[in-house]
CSV table of C-alpha atoms (C1' of nucleotides) in Angstrom, one decimal:
chain,number,residue,atom,x,y,z
A,1,UNK,CA,127.1,62.7,97.7
A,2,UNK,CA,130.2,64.7,96.9
A,3,UNK,CA,133.5,64.1,98.8
A,4,UNK,CA,132.9,67.4,100.7
A,5,UNK,CA,129.5,66.3,101.8
A,6,UNK,CA,130.9,63.0,103.0
A,7,UNK,CA,133.5,64.8,105.1
A,8,UNK,CA,130.9,67.1,106.6
A,9,UNK,CA,128.7,64.2,107.3
A,10,UNK,CA,131.3,62.2,109.0
A,11,UNK,CA,132.4,65.2,111.0
A,12,UNK,CA,128.8,65.8,112.2
A,13,UNK,CA,128.6,62.4,113.7
A,14,UNK,CA,131.9,62.8,115.6
A,15,UNK,CA,130.9,66.3,116.7
A,16,UNK,CA,127.7,65.0,118.1
A,17,UNK,CA,129.5,62.3,120.1
A,18,UNK,CA,132.3,64.4,121.6
A,19,UNK,CA,131.8,68.0,120.7
A,20,UNK,CA,133.6,70.1,118.1
A,21,UNK,CA,136.7,70.9,120.2
A,22,UNK,CA,137.4,67.3,121.2
A,23,UNK,CA,137.4,66.1,117.6
A,24,UNK,CA,140.6,66.4,115.6
A,25,UNK,CA,140.9,66.7,111.8
A,26,UNK,CA,142.8,63.4,112.0
A,27,UNK,CA,139.6,61.8,113.5
A,28,UNK,CA,137.5,63.3,110.7
A,29,UNK,CA,139.9,62.1,108.1
A,30,UNK,CA,140.0,58.5,109.5
A,31,UNK,CA,136.2,58.4,109.6
A,32,UNK,CA,136.1,59.5,105.9
A,33,UNK,CA,138.8,57.0,104.9
A,34,UNK,CA,141.6,59.3,104.1
A,35,UNK,CA,144.6,61.1,105.6
A,36,UNK,CA,144.3,64.5,107.3
A,37,UNK,CA,146.2,66.4,104.7
A,38,UNK,CA,143.8,65.2,102.0
A,39,UNK,CA,140.8,66.8,103.7
A,40,UNK,CA,142.2,70.2,102.8
A,41,UNK,CA,141.6,69.6,99.1
A,42,UNK,CA,137.9,69.8,99.9
A,43,UNK,CA,137.6,72.1,102.9
A,44,UNK,CA,139.4,75.3,103.9
A,45,UNK,CA,139.5,74.5,107.6
A,46,UNK,CA,138.0,72.5,110.4
A,47,UNK,CA,135.9,75.5,111.3
A,48,UNK,CA,134.4,75.6,107.8
A,49,UNK,CA,132.8,72.3,108.5
A,50,UNK,CA,131.2,73.7,111.6
A,51,UNK,CA,129.9,76.8,109.7
A,52,UNK,CA,128.3,74.6,107.0
A,53,UNK,CA,126.6,72.4,109.6
A,54,UNK,CA,125.3,75.2,111.7
A,55,UNK,CA,124.4,78.0,109.2
A,56,UNK,CA,122.6,75.6,106.8
A,57,UNK,CA,120.5,74.4,109.6
A,58,UNK,CA,119.9,77.9,111.0
A,59,UNK,CA,118.7,79.0,107.6
A,60,UNK,CA,116.2,76.1,107.5
A,61,UNK,CA,114.8,77.1,110.8
A,62,UNK,CA,114.6,80.7,109.8
A,63,UNK,CA,112.8,80.1,106.5
A,64,UNK,CA,110.5,77.5,108.2
A,65,UNK,CA,109.6,80.1,110.9
A,66,UNK,CA,109.0,82.8,108.3
A,67,UNK,CA,106.5,80.6,106.5
A,68,UNK,CA,104.7,79.8,109.7
A,69,UNK,CA,104.6,83.5,110.8
A,70,UNK,CA,103.0,84.6,107.5
A,71,UNK,CA,100.3,82.0,107.3
A,72,UNK,CA,96.8,83.0,108.2
A,73,UNK,CA,96.1,80.6,111.0
A,74,UNK,CA,95.6,81.0,114.7
A,75,UNK,CA,98.5,81.4,117.2
A,76,UNK,CA,97.9,78.0,118.5
A,77,UNK,CA,98.0,76.5,115.1
A,78,UNK,CA,101.2,78.3,114.4
A,79,UNK,CA,102.7,76.8,117.6
A,80,UNK,CA,101.7,73.4,116.3
A,81,UNK,CA,103.4,74.0,113.0
A,82,UNK,CA,106.6,75.1,114.9
A,83,UNK,CA,106.6,71.9,116.9
A,84,UNK,CA,106.2,69.9,113.6
A,85,UNK,CA,109.0,71.9,112.0
A,86,UNK,CA,111.4,71.0,114.9
A,87,UNK,CA,110.4,67.3,114.8
A,88,UNK,CA,110.9,67.1,111.0
A,89,UNK,CA,114.3,68.7,111.3
A,90,UNK,CA,115.3,66.5,114.2
A,91,UNK,CA,114.4,63.3,112.4
A,92,UNK,CA,116.4,64.2,109.4
A,93,UNK,CA,119.4,66.1,110.8
A,94,UNK,CA,120.0,65.2,114.4
A,95,UNK,CA,123.8,65.5,114.0
A,96,UNK,CA,123.8,69.0,112.7
A,97,UNK,CA,121.3,69.9,115.4
A,98,UNK,CA,123.8,68.8,118.1
A,99,UNK,CA,126.4,71.1,116.6
A,100,UNK,CA,124.0,74.0,116.4
A,101,UNK,CA,123.0,73.5,120.0
A,102,UNK,CA,126.4,72.9,121.6
A,103,UNK,CA,129.1,74.2,119.4
A,104,UNK,CA,127.8,77.5,117.9
A,105,UNK,CA,130.3,79.4,120.1
A,106,UNK,CA,133.2,78.0,118.2
A,107,UNK,CA,132.1,79.6,114.9
A,108,UNK,CA,134.3,82.3,113.4
A,109,UNK,CA,133.5,85.9,114.2
A,110,UNK,CA,131.3,86.7,111.3
A,111,UNK,CA,129.4,83.4,111.2
A,112,UNK,CA,128.9,83.7,115.0
A,113,UNK,CA,127.3,87.1,114.6
A,114,UNK,CA,125.0,85.8,111.9
A,115,UNK,CA,124.0,82.8,113.9
A,116,UNK,CA,123.3,84.8,117.1
A,117,UNK,CA,121.1,87.2,115.1
A,118,UNK,CA,119.2,84.4,113.5
A,119,UNK,CA,118.6,82.8,116.8
A,120,UNK,CA,117.3,86.0,118.3
A,121,UNK,CA,115.0,86.6,115.4
A,122,UNK,CA,113.7,83.1,115.7
A,123,UNK,CA,112.9,83.5,119.3
A,124,UNK,CA,111.4,86.8,118.7
A,125,UNK,CA,109.0,85.4,116.1
A,126,UNK,CA,108.0,82.6,118.5
A,127,UNK,CA,107.6,85.0,121.4
A,128,UNK,CA,105.3,87.2,119.3
A,129,UNK,CA,103.1,84.2,118.4
A,130,UNK,CA,102.8,83.3,122.1
A,131,UNK,CA,102.0,86.9,123.1
A,132,UNK,CA,99.3,87.1,120.4
A,133,UNK,CA,97.8,83.9,121.6
A,134,UNK,CA,97.7,85.2,125.2
A,135,UNK,CA,96.2,88.5,124.0
A,136,UNK,CA,93.3,86.9,122.2
A,137,UNK,CA,92.7,84.4,125.1
A,138,UNK,CA,93.8,81.4,123.2
A,139,UNK,CA,96.7,80.7,125.5
A,140,UNK,CA,96.8,80.9,129.3
A,141,UNK,CA,98.1,84.2,130.6
A,142,UNK,CA,101.4,82.8,132.0
A,143,UNK,CA,104.8,84.5,131.8
A,144,UNK,CA,105.6,84.3,128.0
A,145,UNK,CA,109.3,83.5,128.6
A,146,UNK,CA,108.4,80.5,130.6
A,147,UNK,CA,106.1,79.2,127.9
A,148,UNK,CA,108.6,80.1,125.1
A,149,UNK,CA,111.6,78.3,126.7
A,150,UNK,CA,109.8,75.3,128.1
A,151,UNK,CA,108.6,74.5,124.6
A,152,UNK,CA,111.9,75.4,122.9
A,153,UNK,CA,114.0,73.5,125.4
A,154,UNK,CA,112.0,70.3,124.7
A,155,UNK,CA,112.2,70.8,121.0
A,156,UNK,CA,115.9,71.7,120.9
A,157,UNK,CA,117.0,68.6,122.8
A,158,UNK,CA,114.6,66.2,121.2
A,159,UNK,CA,117.6,64.9,119.1
A,160,UNK,CA,119.1,63.5,122.3
A,161,UNK,CA,116.5,60.9,122.9
A,162,UNK,CA,114.6,60.5,119.7
A,163,UNK,CA,116.9,57.8,118.3
A,164,UNK,CA,117.7,56.1,121.6
A,165,UNK,CA,114.1,55.5,122.7
A,166,UNK,CA,113.2,55.6,119.1
A,167,UNK,CA,110.9,53.4,117.2
A,168,UNK,CA,108.3,56.1,117.8
A,169,UNK,CA,106.5,56.8,114.5
A,170,UNK,CA,107.0,60.4,113.6
A,171,UNK,CA,103.3,61.1,113.3
A,172,UNK,CA,102.6,59.6,116.7
A,173,UNK,CA,105.5,61.7,118.1
A,174,UNK,CA,104.0,64.9,116.6
A,175,UNK,CA,100.6,64.1,118.0
A,176,UNK,CA,101.8,63.3,121.5
A,177,UNK,CA,104.3,66.1,121.6
A,178,UNK,CA,101.6,68.7,120.6
A,179,UNK,CA,99.3,67.2,123.2
A,180,UNK,CA,101.9,67.3,126.0
A,181,UNK,CA,103.3,70.7,125.3
A,182,UNK,CA,100.0,72.4,124.6
A,183,UNK,CA,97.5,70.7,126.9
A,184,UNK,CA,99.8,69.4,129.6
A,185,UNK,CA,99.7,66.0,131.3
A,186,UNK,CA,97.0,66.5,133.9
B,1,UNK,CA,136.6,78.9,150.1
B,2,UNK,CA,139.8,76.8,149.8
B,3,UNK,CA,142.2,77.3,146.9
B,4,UNK,CA,140.9,74.1,145.4
B,5,UNK,CA,137.4,75.3,145.5
B,6,UNK,CA,138.4,78.5,143.9
B,7,UNK,CA,140.0,76.6,141.0
B,8,UNK,CA,137.0,74.4,140.5
B,9,UNK,CA,134.7,77.4,140.6
B,10,UNK,CA,136.7,79.4,138.1
B,11,UNK,CA,136.9,76.3,135.8
B,12,UNK,CA,133.2,75.7,136.0
B,13,UNK,CA,132.5,79.2,134.6
B,14,UNK,CA,134.9,78.7,131.7
B,15,UNK,CA,133.5,75.2,131.0
B,16,UNK,CA,130.0,76.7,130.8
B,17,UNK,CA,131.1,79.3,128.2
B,18,UNK,CA,133.3,77.2,125.9
B,19,UNK,CA,133.0,73.5,127.0
B,20,UNK,CA,135.5,71.4,128.8
B,21,UNK,CA,137.6,70.5,125.8
B,22,UNK,CA,138.0,74.1,124.6
B,23,UNK,CA,139.3,75.3,128.0
B,24,UNK,CA,143.0,74.9,128.8
B,25,UNK,CA,144.6,74.6,132.2
B,26,UNK,CA,146.3,77.9,131.4
B,27,UNK,CA,142.9,79.5,131.0
B,28,UNK,CA,141.8,78.1,134.4
B,29,UNK,CA,145.1,79.2,136.0
B,30,UNK,CA,144.7,82.7,134.6
B,31,UNK,CA,141.1,83.0,135.9
B,32,UNK,CA,142.3,81.9,139.3
B,33,UNK,CA,145.3,84.3,139.3
B,34,UNK,CA,148.1,81.9,139.1
B,35,UNK,CA,150.4,80.0,136.7
B,36,UNK,CA,149.3,76.7,135.2
B,37,UNK,CA,152.0,74.7,137.0
B,38,UNK,CA,150.7,75.9,140.4
B,39,UNK,CA,147.3,74.4,139.8
B,40,UNK,CA,148.8,71.0,140.2
B,41,UNK,CA,149.5,71.6,143.9
B,42,UNK,CA,145.8,71.5,144.3
B,43,UNK,CA,144.4,69.2,141.7
B,44,UNK,CA,145.7,66.0,140.1
B,45,UNK,CA,144.5,66.8,136.6
B,46,UNK,CA,142.2,68.9,134.5
B,47,UNK,CA,139.9,65.9,134.4
B,48,UNK,CA,139.6,65.8,138.2
B,49,UNK,CA,137.9,69.2,138.1
B,50,UNK,CA,135.3,67.8,135.7
B,51,UNK,CA,134.7,64.8,138.0
B,52,UNK,CA,134.2,67.0,141.0
B,53,UNK,CA,131.8,69.2,139.2
B,54,UNK,CA,129.7,66.5,137.7
B,55,UNK,CA,129.7,63.8,140.3
B,56,UNK,CA,128.9,66.1,143.2
B,57,UNK,CA,126.0,67.4,141.3
B,58,UNK,CA,124.8,64.0,140.2
B,59,UNK,CA,124.8,62.9,143.8
B,60,UNK,CA,122.7,65.8,144.7
B,61,UNK,CA,120.1,64.9,142.1
B,62,UNK,CA,120.3,61.2,143.2
B,63,UNK,CA,119.6,61.9,146.9
B,64,UNK,CA,117.0,64.5,146.1
B,65,UNK,CA,115.2,62.1,143.9
B,66,UNK,CA,115.4,59.3,146.5
B,67,UNK,CA,113.8,61.6,149.1
B,68,UNK,CA,110.9,62.4,146.7
B,69,UNK,CA,110.4,58.8,145.7
B,70,UNK,CA,110.0,57.7,149.3
B,71,UNK,CA,107.6,60.4,150.4
B,72,UNK,CA,104.0,59.5,150.8
B,73,UNK,CA,102.5,62.0,148.4
B,74,UNK,CA,100.7,61.5,145.1
B,75,UNK,CA,102.6,61.1,141.8
B,76,UNK,CA,101.6,64.5,140.7
B,77,UNK,CA,102.9,66.1,143.9
B,78,UNK,CA,106.1,64.1,143.4
B,79,UNK,CA,106.5,65.6,139.9
B,80,UNK,CA,106.0,69.0,141.4
B,81,UNK,CA,108.8,68.3,143.9
B,82,UNK,CA,111.1,67.1,141.1
B,83,UNK,CA,110.5,70.4,139.2
B,84,UNK,CA,111.3,72.3,142.4
B,85,UNK,CA,114.5,70.3,142.9
B,86,UNK,CA,115.7,71.1,139.5
B,87,UNK,CA,114.9,74.8,139.9
B,88,UNK,CA,116.7,75.0,143.2
B,89,UNK,CA,119.8,73.4,141.8
B,90,UNK,CA,119.7,75.5,138.7
B,91,UNK,CA,119.6,78.7,140.7
B,92,UNK,CA,122.5,77.7,142.9
B,93,UNK,CA,124.8,75.7,140.5
B,94,UNK,CA,124.1,76.6,136.9
B,95,UNK,CA,127.8,76.3,135.9
B,96,UNK,CA,128.2,72.7,137.2
B,97,UNK,CA,124.9,71.9,135.5
B,98,UNK,CA,126.3,73.0,132.2
B,99,UNK,CA,129.2,70.6,132.7
B,100,UNK,CA,126.9,67.8,133.7
B,101,UNK,CA,124.7,68.3,130.6
B,102,UNK,CA,127.4,68.8,128.0
B,103,UNK,CA,130.7,67.4,129.1
B,104,UNK,CA,129.9,64.2,131.0
B,105,UNK,CA,131.4,62.2,128.1
B,106,UNK,CA,134.9,63.5,128.9
B,107,UNK,CA,134.9,61.9,132.3
B,108,UNK,CA,137.4,59.1,133.0
B,109,UNK,CA,136.3,55.5,132.6
B,110,UNK,CA,135.2,54.9,136.1
B,111,UNK,CA,133.5,58.2,136.8
B,112,UNK,CA,131.8,57.9,133.4
B,113,UNK,CA,130.3,54.5,134.3
B,114,UNK,CA,129.1,55.9,137.7
B,115,UNK,CA,127.6,58.9,136.1
B,116,UNK,CA,125.7,57.0,133.4
B,117,UNK,CA,124.4,54.6,136.0
B,118,UNK,CA,123.2,57.4,138.2
B,119,UNK,CA,121.5,59.1,135.3
B,120,UNK,CA,119.7,55.9,134.3
B,121,UNK,CA,118.5,55.4,137.8
B,122,UNK,CA,117.3,58.9,138.0
B,123,UNK,CA,115.3,58.6,134.8
B,124,UNK,CA,113.9,55.3,136.0
B,125,UNK,CA,112.6,56.8,139.2
B,126,UNK,CA,111.0,59.6,137.3
B,127,UNK,CA,109.5,57.2,134.8
B,128,UNK,CA,108.0,55.1,137.5
B,129,UNK,CA,106.4,58.2,139.1
B,130,UNK,CA,104.8,59.1,135.7
B,131,UNK,CA,103.6,55.5,135.1
B,132,UNK,CA,102.0,55.3,138.5
B,133,UNK,CA,100.3,58.6,137.8
B,134,UNK,CA,98.9,57.3,134.6
B,135,UNK,CA,97.8,54.1,136.2
B,136,UNK,CA,95.8,55.8,138.9
B,137,UNK,CA,94.3,58.3,136.4
B,138,UNK,CA,96.0,61.3,137.8
B,139,UNK,CA,98.0,61.8,134.6
B,140,UNK,CA,96.8,61.7,131.0
B,141,UNK,CA,97.5,58.4,129.3
B,142,UNK,CA,100.1,59.7,126.9
B,143,UNK,CA,103.4,57.9,125.9
B,144,UNK,CA,105.4,58.0,129.2
B,145,UNK,CA,108.7,58.7,127.3
B,146,UNK,CA,107.3,61.8,125.7
B,147,UNK,CA,106.1,63.1,129.1
B,148,UNK,CA,109.4,62.1,130.8
B,149,UNK,CA,111.6,63.8,128.3
B,150,UNK,CA,109.6,66.9,127.6
B,151,UNK,CA,109.7,67.7,131.3
B,152,UNK,CA,113.3,66.7,131.8
B,153,UNK,CA,114.5,68.6,128.7
B,154,UNK,CA,113.0,71.8,130.0
B,155,UNK,CA,114.4,71.3,133.5
B,156,UNK,CA,117.9,70.3,132.3
B,157,UNK,CA,118.3,73.4,130.0
B,158,UNK,CA,116.8,75.8,132.4
B,159,UNK,CA,120.3,77.0,133.3
B,160,UNK,CA,120.7,78.3,129.8
B,161,UNK,CA,118.1,81.1,130.1
B,162,UNK,CA,117.4,81.5,133.8
B,163,UNK,CA,120.0,84.1,134.2
B,164,UNK,CA,119.7,85.9,130.9
B,165,UNK,CA,116.1,86.6,131.0
B,166,UNK,CA,116.5,86.4,134.8
B,167,UNK,CA,115.0,88.7,137.4
B,168,UNK,CA,112.3,86.1,137.7
B,169,UNK,CA,111.7,85.4,141.4
B,170,UNK,CA,112.4,81.8,142.1
B,171,UNK,CA,109.0,81.2,143.6
B,172,UNK,CA,107.2,82.8,140.6
B,173,UNK,CA,109.3,80.6,138.3
B,174,UNK,CA,108.4,77.4,140.2
B,175,UNK,CA,104.8,78.3,140.1
B,176,UNK,CA,104.7,79.1,136.4
B,177,UNK,CA,106.9,76.2,135.5
B,178,UNK,CA,104.7,73.7,137.4
B,179,UNK,CA,101.6,75.2,135.7
B,180,UNK,CA,103.1,75.1,132.2
B,181,UNK,CA,104.6,71.7,132.5
B,182,UNK,CA,101.7,70.0,134.2
B,183,UNK,CA,98.6,71.9,133.0
B,184,UNK,CA,99.8,73.1,129.6
B,185,UNK,CA,99.3,76.5,128.0
B,186,UNK,CA,95.8,76.1,126.5
C,1,DG,C1',152.7,77.1,147.5
C,2,DT,C1',154.2,79.5,143.5
C,3,DC,C1',157.3,80.2,140.1
C,4,DT,C1',160.4,79.3,135.5
C,5,DA,C1',161.7,76.0,132.4
C,6,DT,C1',160.8,72.3,129.8
C,7,DA,C1',159.5,67.6,128.5
C,8,DG,C1',156.5,65.0,125.6
C,9,DT,C1',152.4,64.7,122.9
C,10,DG,C1',149.1,66.0,119.7
C,11,DG,C1',146.8,69.8,117.5
C,12,DG,C1',145.7,72.4,112.6
C,13,DA,C1',147.5,73.3,108.5
C,14,DT,C1',151.0,73.4,104.3
C,15,DA,C1',154.6,71.7,100.7
C,16,DG,C1',155.6,69.0,97.3
C,17,DA,C1',156.0,64.2,95.2
C,18,DC,C1',153.1,61.1,92.7
D,1,DG,C1',143.0,64.0,94.7
D,2,DT,C1',145.7,61.5,97.9
D,3,DC,C1',149.8,60.7,100.0
D,4,DT,C1',154.3,61.4,103.2
D,5,DA,C1',156.8,64.5,105.6
D,6,DT,C1',156.9,68.3,108.3
D,7,DC,C1',156.1,73.0,110.3
D,8,DC,C1',154.8,75.5,114.2
D,9,DC,C1',152.2,75.9,117.9
D,10,DA,C1',149.4,74.9,122.1
D,11,DC,C1',148.3,71.4,125.1
D,12,DT,C1',148.8,68.7,129.8
D,13,DA,C1',151.8,67.7,133.1
D,14,DT,C1',156.4,67.4,135.7
D,15,DA,C1',161.0,68.9,137.7
D,16,DG,C1',163.3,71.6,140.6
D,17,DA,C1',164.6,76.4,142.3
D,18,DC,C1',162.9,79.6,145.7
DNA sequence: GTCTATAGTGGGATAGAC
DNA sequence: GTCTATCCCACTATAGAC
């Protein structure tokens, strides 16, 4: 791991705990074992750290979704793949996920625009899968927005409790999550 | 509305947009139409605003949950009532809800302890309802934590999209939400 | 009850020695 | 590549005039 990666890594943990704005570069420096001034040999600004965390992850979601969208499987199977995509990313990158969820509004102008666009595209792709599923009778004809956001809300905040209650095997989690989100609890 | 309520109200909107730490008392003062120093005739500190927002709302959830818990209805009907409780609060207090979700960690020591306790109690009550439902065969025998947090995640972040996509009648939303969360989408 | 002025602290970031 | 020292600015909060 390069020094820069170490810094980004340490920062992501702090951002998850207190949020981007409440973390100082002095905090990040201390967590990395150096003085604040030394950070600037590796990063251009505090905001650059945030951009790296959020945009790298957003790109992962974007390419993951593109793969799913283009596969020749049914809408329901695509939704299963989306659920698995979120769970895999949550397990491996819960800190960056926290920044993406909570601190995206503190990105600089250009990165903010990119992020918002990517998020809209992602939701559009997901919405189209759901609508297709409803159209061919594979999904109940409920308001698509309610379906979209009830699934997305759960997946997006999974990082908040996956570790705490943890000890859930990833494959068990995927199986139960698919069951609960698709087939309900009744 | 008293001047203090106006201040708390203005602050809650700003907190929702940028988070507690990124909002200055000057921002709050400007939104209320006064100078920063004048705020302190009405509030003791910026943190007091956060405490009011979060603890008042936490108390609403706590008493709402206590009422549901003590009613003589089935576990499934209780879950429906919990869903309706969240939707009602979301519709009326989405700004405070944002603070409760994202900025609770910036509460002072004592308020933080109260809040964490209330949240644990709330989740415990909900968990017990789910376990009871599974026990009597009214709810599928899935991992209770997965059920608990998939429902709670959706309800807790409802405030993020209720307005945006809005124009959903509250009663339609309740009906569809109950259907999606309880009976799934398949 | 609101204002101006300001205290006191900590923020992000840079300069320059080593 | 890391450090000490420091700049400049914004922050929360207070003092005291009106």
